[in-house]
Amino acid sequence: MDYLPPCNANQCNADQRNEINNVDDHMLDSMAAEYEKGSWHGEVGPIKAGHPHISDEDLTRISVRLPQSLLRTIDLKAKSKKENRSQFLRDTLSHAIQD
């Protein structure tokens, strides 16, 4: 599996959550099928309304001008990772400054 940066439970992408919980998409599909049939014996944790916290720190909004072609590429990459644009850019920038 590709390197997945550390994350807290509220800011992980799907692959990171799966790795943390030691599951894969096939296992999740199987559990979902059991749940829908009424034969699943697992537990459902508490459900919290609203958006999850992204960071333990306060976030600051920034504005950046980008060429449309770059923005399209960013959106395609984010979609392929099942992330929104902001999460993709936060992760990409974090990796860039750590190198």
Short mmCIF file of C-alpha atoms in Angstrom, two decimals:
data_model
loop_
_atom_site.label_atom_id
_atom_site.label_comp_id
_atom_site.label_asym_id
_atom_site.label_seq_id
_atom_site.Cartn_x
_atom_site.Cartn_y
_atom_site.Cartn_z
CA MET A 1 0.00 0.00 0.00
CA ASP A 2 1.15 3.56 -0.66
CA TYR A 3 2.47 5.65 2.22
CA LEU A 4 -0.39 7.18 4.18
CA PRO A 5 0.47 10.21 6.31
CA PRO A 6 -0.54 10.17 9.97
CA CYS A 7 -3.96 11.59 10.64
CA ASN A 8 -6.44 11.88 13.45
CA ALA A 9 -9.71 10.00 13.13
CA ASN A 10 -11.57 13.11 11.96
CA GLN A 11 -9.33 14.07 9.03
CA CYS A 12 -8.44 10.72 7.45
CA ASN A 13 -9.37 9.78 3.92
CA ALA A 14 -11.10 6.43 3.28
CA ASP A 15 -7.84 4.49 2.75
CA GLN A 16 -6.35 5.86 5.96
CA ARG A 17 -9.49 5.02 7.98
CA ASN A 18 -9.46 1.50 6.53
CA GLU A 19 -5.80 1.02 7.45
CA ILE A 20 -6.32 2.35 10.99
CA ASN A 21 -9.30 0.01 11.48
CA ASN A 22 -7.57 -2.93 9.76
CA VAL A 23 -10.30 -3.40 7.14
CA ASP A 24 -10.46 -3.29 3.35
CA ASP A 25 -13.27 -2.44 0.93
CA HIS A 26 -14.23 -6.11 0.51
CA MET A 27 -14.61 -6.55 4.28
CA LEU A 28 -16.70 -3.39 4.52
CA ASP A 29 -18.96 -4.53 1.67
CA SER A 30 -19.41 -7.88 3.41
CA MET A 31 -20.29 -6.23 6.74
CA ALA A 32 -22.71 -3.87 4.99
CA ALA A 33 -24.47 -6.82 3.31
CA GLU A 34 -24.80 -8.60 6.68
CA TYR A 35 -26.13 -5.39 8.29
CA GLU A 36 -28.71 -4.93 5.53
CA LYS A 37 -29.85 -8.56 5.92
CA GLY A 38 -30.13 -8.12 9.70
CA SER A 39 -27.46 -10.75 10.43
CA TRP A 40 -24.60 -8.43 11.42
CA HIS A 41 -23.50 -8.74 15.06
CA GLY A 42 -21.18 -5.73 15.25
CA GLU A 43 -21.73 -2.45 17.05
CA VAL A 44 -22.46 1.01 15.72
CA GLY A 45 -20.67 3.78 17.56
CA PRO A 46 -22.13 7.14 18.48
CA ILE A 47 -23.27 9.32 15.59
CA LYS A 48 -22.21 12.96 15.77
CA ALA A 49 -24.09 15.54 13.74
CA GLY A 50 -22.23 18.12 11.71
CA HIS A 51 -18.89 18.29 9.98
CA PRO A 52 -15.97 16.47 11.62
CA HIS A 53 -13.13 18.54 13.04
CA ILE A 54 -10.31 18.79 10.52
CA SER A 55 -7.54 19.84 12.88
CA ASP A 56 -6.77 20.42 16.52
CA GLU A 57 -5.57 23.88 15.48
CA ASP A 58 -7.62 26.81 14.25
CA LEU A 59 -7.84 26.89 10.46
CA THR A 60 -7.19 29.97 8.34
CA ARG A 61 -8.83 30.50 4.97
CA ILE A 62 -6.52 31.53 2.14
CA SER A 63 -7.12 32.63 -1.42
CA VAL A 64 -4.88 31.54 -4.29
CA ARG A 65 -5.17 32.18 -8.01
CA LEU A 66 -4.45 29.10 -10.14
CA PRO A 67 -4.65 28.36 -13.84
CA GLN A 68 -7.89 26.55 -14.70
CA SER A 69 -5.97 23.55 -16.03
CA LEU A 70 -4.13 23.16 -12.71
CA LEU A 71 -7.40 23.40 -10.78
CA ARG A 72 -8.95 20.70 -12.99
CA THR A 73 -5.93 18.47 -12.33
CA ILE A 74 -6.19 19.10 -8.58
CA ASP A 75 -9.89 18.21 -8.62
CA LEU A 76 -9.26 15.01 -10.60
CA LYS A 77 -6.48 13.93 -8.23
CA ALA A 78 -8.64 14.73 -5.19
CA LYS A 79 -11.55 12.77 -6.63
CA SER A 80 -9.31 9.78 -7.37
CA LYS A 81 -8.25 9.79 -3.69
CA LYS A 82 -11.87 10.22 -2.53
CA GLU A 83 -11.00 13.55 -0.93
CA ASN A 84 -12.42 17.00 -1.38
CA ARG A 85 -10.27 19.75 -2.86
CA SER A 86 -9.38 21.30 0.49
CA GLN A 87 -8.29 18.02 2.09
CA PHE A 88 -6.25 17.10 -0.99
CA LEU A 89 -4.48 20.48 -0.94
CA ARG A 90 -3.83 20.31 2.83
CA ASP A 91 -2.27 16.84 2.45
CA THR A 92 -0.27 17.82 -0.65
CA LEU A 93 1.10 20.97 0.98
CA SER A 94 1.97 19.09 4.17
CA HIS A 95 3.93 16.52 2.17
CA ALA A 96 5.67 19.24 0.15
CA ILE A 97 6.99 21.09 3.19
CA GLN A 98 8.09 17.89 4.96
CA ASP A 99 10.35 16.81 2.08
#
